[in-house]
mmCIF file of C-alpha atoms in Angstrom:
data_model
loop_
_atom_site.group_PDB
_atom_site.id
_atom_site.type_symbol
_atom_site.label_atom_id
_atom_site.label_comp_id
_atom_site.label_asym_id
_atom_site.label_seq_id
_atom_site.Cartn_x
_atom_site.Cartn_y
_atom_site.Cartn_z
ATOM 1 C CA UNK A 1 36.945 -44.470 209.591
ATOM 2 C CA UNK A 2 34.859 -47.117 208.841
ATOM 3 C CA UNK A 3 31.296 -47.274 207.872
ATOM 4 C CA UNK A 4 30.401 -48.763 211.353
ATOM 5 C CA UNK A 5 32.182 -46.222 213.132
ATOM 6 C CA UNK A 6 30.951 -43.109 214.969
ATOM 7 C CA UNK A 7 32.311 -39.955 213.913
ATOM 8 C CA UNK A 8 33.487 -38.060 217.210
ATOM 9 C CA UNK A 9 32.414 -34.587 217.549
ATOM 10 C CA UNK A 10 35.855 -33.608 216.901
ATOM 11 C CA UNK A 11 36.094 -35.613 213.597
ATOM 12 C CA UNK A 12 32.169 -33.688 212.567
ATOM 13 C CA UNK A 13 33.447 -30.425 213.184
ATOM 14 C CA UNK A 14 36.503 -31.149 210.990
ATOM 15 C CA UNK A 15 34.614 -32.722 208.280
ATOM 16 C CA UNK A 16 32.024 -29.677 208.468
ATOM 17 C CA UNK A 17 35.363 -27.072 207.186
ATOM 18 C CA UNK A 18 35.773 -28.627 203.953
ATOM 19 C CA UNK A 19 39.364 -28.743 204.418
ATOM 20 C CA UNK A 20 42.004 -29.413 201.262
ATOM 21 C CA UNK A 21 45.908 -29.508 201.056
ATOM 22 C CA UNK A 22 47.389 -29.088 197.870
ATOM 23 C CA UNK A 23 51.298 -29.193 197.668
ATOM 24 C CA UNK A 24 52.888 -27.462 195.151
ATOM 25 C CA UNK A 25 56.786 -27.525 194.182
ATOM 26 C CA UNK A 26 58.094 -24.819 196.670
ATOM 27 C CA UNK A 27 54.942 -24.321 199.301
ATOM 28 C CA UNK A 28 51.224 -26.418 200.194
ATOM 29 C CA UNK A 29 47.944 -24.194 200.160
ATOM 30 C CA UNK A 30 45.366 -24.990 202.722
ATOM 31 C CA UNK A 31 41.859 -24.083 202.864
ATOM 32 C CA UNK A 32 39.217 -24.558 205.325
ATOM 33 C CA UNK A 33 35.470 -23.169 205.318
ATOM 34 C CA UNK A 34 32.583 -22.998 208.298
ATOM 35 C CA UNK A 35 32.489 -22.542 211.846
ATOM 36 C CA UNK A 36 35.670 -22.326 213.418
ATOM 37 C CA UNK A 37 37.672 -22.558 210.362
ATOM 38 C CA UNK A 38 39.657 -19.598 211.467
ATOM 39 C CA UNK A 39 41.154 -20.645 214.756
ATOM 40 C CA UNK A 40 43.719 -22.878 213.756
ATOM 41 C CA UNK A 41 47.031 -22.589 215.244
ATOM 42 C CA UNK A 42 50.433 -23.869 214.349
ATOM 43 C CA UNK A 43 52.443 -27.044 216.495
ATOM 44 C CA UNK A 44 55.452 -25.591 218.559
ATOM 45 C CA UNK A 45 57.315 -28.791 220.164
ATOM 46 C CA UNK A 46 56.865 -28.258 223.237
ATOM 47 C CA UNK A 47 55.708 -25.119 223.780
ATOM 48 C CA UNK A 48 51.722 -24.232 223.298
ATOM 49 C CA UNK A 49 50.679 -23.807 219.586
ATOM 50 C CA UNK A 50 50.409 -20.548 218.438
ATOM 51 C CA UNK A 51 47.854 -19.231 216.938
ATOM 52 C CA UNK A 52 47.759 -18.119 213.520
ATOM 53 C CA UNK A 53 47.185 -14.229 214.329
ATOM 54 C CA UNK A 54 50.510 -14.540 216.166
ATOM 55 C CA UNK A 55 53.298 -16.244 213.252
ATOM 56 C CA UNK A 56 55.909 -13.611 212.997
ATOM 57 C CA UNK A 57 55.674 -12.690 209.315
ATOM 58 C CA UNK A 58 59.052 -13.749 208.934
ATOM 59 C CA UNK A 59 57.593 -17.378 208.326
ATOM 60 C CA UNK A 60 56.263 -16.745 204.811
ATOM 61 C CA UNK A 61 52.799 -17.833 205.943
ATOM 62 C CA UNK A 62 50.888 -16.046 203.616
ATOM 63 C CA UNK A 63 46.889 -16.195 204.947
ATOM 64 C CA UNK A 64 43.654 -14.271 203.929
ATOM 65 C CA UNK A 65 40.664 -15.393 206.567
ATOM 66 C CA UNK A 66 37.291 -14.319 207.684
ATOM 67 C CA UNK A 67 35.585 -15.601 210.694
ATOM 68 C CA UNK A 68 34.480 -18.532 208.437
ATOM 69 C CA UNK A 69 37.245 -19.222 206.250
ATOM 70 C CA UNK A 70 40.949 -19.761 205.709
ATOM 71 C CA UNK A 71 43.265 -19.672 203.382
ATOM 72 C CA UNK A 72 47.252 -20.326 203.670
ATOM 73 C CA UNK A 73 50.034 -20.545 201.728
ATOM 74 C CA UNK A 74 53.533 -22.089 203.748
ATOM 75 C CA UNK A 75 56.234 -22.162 202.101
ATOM 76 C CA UNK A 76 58.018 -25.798 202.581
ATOM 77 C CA UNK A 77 60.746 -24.039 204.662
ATOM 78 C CA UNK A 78 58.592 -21.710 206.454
ATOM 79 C CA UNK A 79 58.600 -22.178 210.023
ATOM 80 C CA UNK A 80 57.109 -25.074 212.068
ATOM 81 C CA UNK A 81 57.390 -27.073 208.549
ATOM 82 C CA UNK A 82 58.549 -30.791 209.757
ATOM 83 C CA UNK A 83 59.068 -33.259 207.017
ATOM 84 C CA UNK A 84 57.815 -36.955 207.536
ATOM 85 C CA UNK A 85 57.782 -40.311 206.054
ATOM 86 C CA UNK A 86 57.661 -40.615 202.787
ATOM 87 C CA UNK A 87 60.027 -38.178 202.613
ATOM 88 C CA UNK A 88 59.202 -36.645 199.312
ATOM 89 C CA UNK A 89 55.899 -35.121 201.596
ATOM 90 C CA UNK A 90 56.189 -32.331 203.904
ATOM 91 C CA UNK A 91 53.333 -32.241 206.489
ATOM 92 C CA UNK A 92 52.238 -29.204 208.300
ATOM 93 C CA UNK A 93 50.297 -30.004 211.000
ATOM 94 C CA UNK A 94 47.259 -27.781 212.039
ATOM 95 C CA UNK A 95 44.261 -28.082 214.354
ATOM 96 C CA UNK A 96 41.612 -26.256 214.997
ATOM 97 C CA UNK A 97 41.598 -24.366 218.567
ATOM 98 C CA UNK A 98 38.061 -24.126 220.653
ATOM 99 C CA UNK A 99 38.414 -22.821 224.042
ATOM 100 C CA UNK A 100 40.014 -24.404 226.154
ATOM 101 C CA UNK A 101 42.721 -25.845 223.795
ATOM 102 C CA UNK A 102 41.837 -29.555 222.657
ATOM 103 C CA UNK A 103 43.705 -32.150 224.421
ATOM 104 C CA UNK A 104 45.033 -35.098 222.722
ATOM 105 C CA UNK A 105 47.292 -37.954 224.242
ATOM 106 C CA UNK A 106 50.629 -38.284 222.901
ATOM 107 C CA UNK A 107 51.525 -40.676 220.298
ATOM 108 C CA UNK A 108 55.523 -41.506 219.468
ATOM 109 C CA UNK A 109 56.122 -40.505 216.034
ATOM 110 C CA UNK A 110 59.051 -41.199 213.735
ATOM 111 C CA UNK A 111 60.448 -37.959 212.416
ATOM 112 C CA UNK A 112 62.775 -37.776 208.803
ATOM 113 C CA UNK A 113 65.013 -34.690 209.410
ATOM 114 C CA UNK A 114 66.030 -33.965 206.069
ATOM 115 C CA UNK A 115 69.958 -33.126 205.436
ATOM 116 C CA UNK A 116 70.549 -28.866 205.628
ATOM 117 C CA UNK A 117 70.224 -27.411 202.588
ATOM 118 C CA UNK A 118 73.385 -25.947 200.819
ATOM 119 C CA UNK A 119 72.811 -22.255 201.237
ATOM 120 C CA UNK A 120 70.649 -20.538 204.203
ATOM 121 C CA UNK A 121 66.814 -20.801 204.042
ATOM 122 C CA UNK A 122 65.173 -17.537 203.883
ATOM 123 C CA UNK A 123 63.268 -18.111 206.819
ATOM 124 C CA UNK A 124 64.768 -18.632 210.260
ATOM 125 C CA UNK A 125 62.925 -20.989 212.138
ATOM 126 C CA UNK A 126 61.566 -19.296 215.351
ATOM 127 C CA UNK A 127 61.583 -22.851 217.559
ATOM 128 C CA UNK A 128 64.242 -24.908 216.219
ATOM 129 C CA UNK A 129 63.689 -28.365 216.233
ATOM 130 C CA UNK A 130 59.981 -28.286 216.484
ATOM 131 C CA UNK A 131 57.446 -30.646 216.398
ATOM 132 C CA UNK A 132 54.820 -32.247 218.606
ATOM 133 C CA UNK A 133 52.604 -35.590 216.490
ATOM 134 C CA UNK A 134 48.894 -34.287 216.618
ATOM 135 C CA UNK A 135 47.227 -36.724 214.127
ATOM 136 C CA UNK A 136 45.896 -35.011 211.304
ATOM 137 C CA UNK A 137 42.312 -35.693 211.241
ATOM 138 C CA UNK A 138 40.506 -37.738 208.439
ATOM 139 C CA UNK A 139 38.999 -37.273 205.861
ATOM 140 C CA UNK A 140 41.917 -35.454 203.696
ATOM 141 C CA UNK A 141 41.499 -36.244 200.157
ATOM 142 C CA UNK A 142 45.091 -36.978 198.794
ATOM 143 C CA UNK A 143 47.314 -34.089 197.763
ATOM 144 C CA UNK A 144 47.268 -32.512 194.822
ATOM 145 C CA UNK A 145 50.425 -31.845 192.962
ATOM 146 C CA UNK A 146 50.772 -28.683 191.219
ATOM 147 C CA UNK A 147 54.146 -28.404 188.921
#
């Protein structure tokens, strides 16, 4: 955004949580704090996101929250994951929910399926195939890389 612009009430409430992605070799920690920093919920295709309360724990999501913070661990092939260009990235999208569910128009969006892996994935995936663009909103400092 640029300095001219005028942050939407969307894009305050966002900047208001603090949030930070760090991506580590085998799963990405994110962390959110304030007002509404617990009701994110997780991008299902087509089907309506579900919230993080309801993740089978069969996903790996590991999360400790309040009702004004969040923490979360995903493992890179965790459910819902969906890698994206550059490929060397995986992007989990998140937003946060506020009754009644935000709506945002759909945007096309290019999506790198990576080849299978050689030998089953812990994790099933619940909704194969899944993945629905919902812009991560700005401002998300770059990723940290933890080896």
């Amino acid at each position: 955004m640029s300095p001219t612009q005028v942050a939407s009430p969307k894009d305050s409430s966002w900047k208001r949580m603090s949030p930070s992605l760090q991506c580590g070799s085998g799963q990405l920690k994110f962390r959110a704090v304030g007002s509404g920093a617990s009701q994110f919920a997780v991008e299902q295709g087509n089907a309506p996101p579900m919230p993080l309360s309801q993740v089978p724990s069969t996903c790996g999501y590991s999360m400790q929250r309040n009702s004004h913070a969040l923490e979360m661990s995903v493992p890179y092939d965790g459910c819902n994951m969906v890698q994206e260009l550059p490929p060397s990235m995986p992007y989990y999208h998140l937003y946060p929910m506020t009754p009644p569910y935000p709506q945002y128009p759909a945007t096309p969006a290019t999506t790198v399926k990576p080849d299978p892996p050689p030998t089953p994935a812990p994790h099933s995936p619940f909704h194969p195939h899944v993945h629905l663009p919902i812009p991560m909103l700005p401002p998300f400092p770059p990723p940290r890389y933890h080896t």
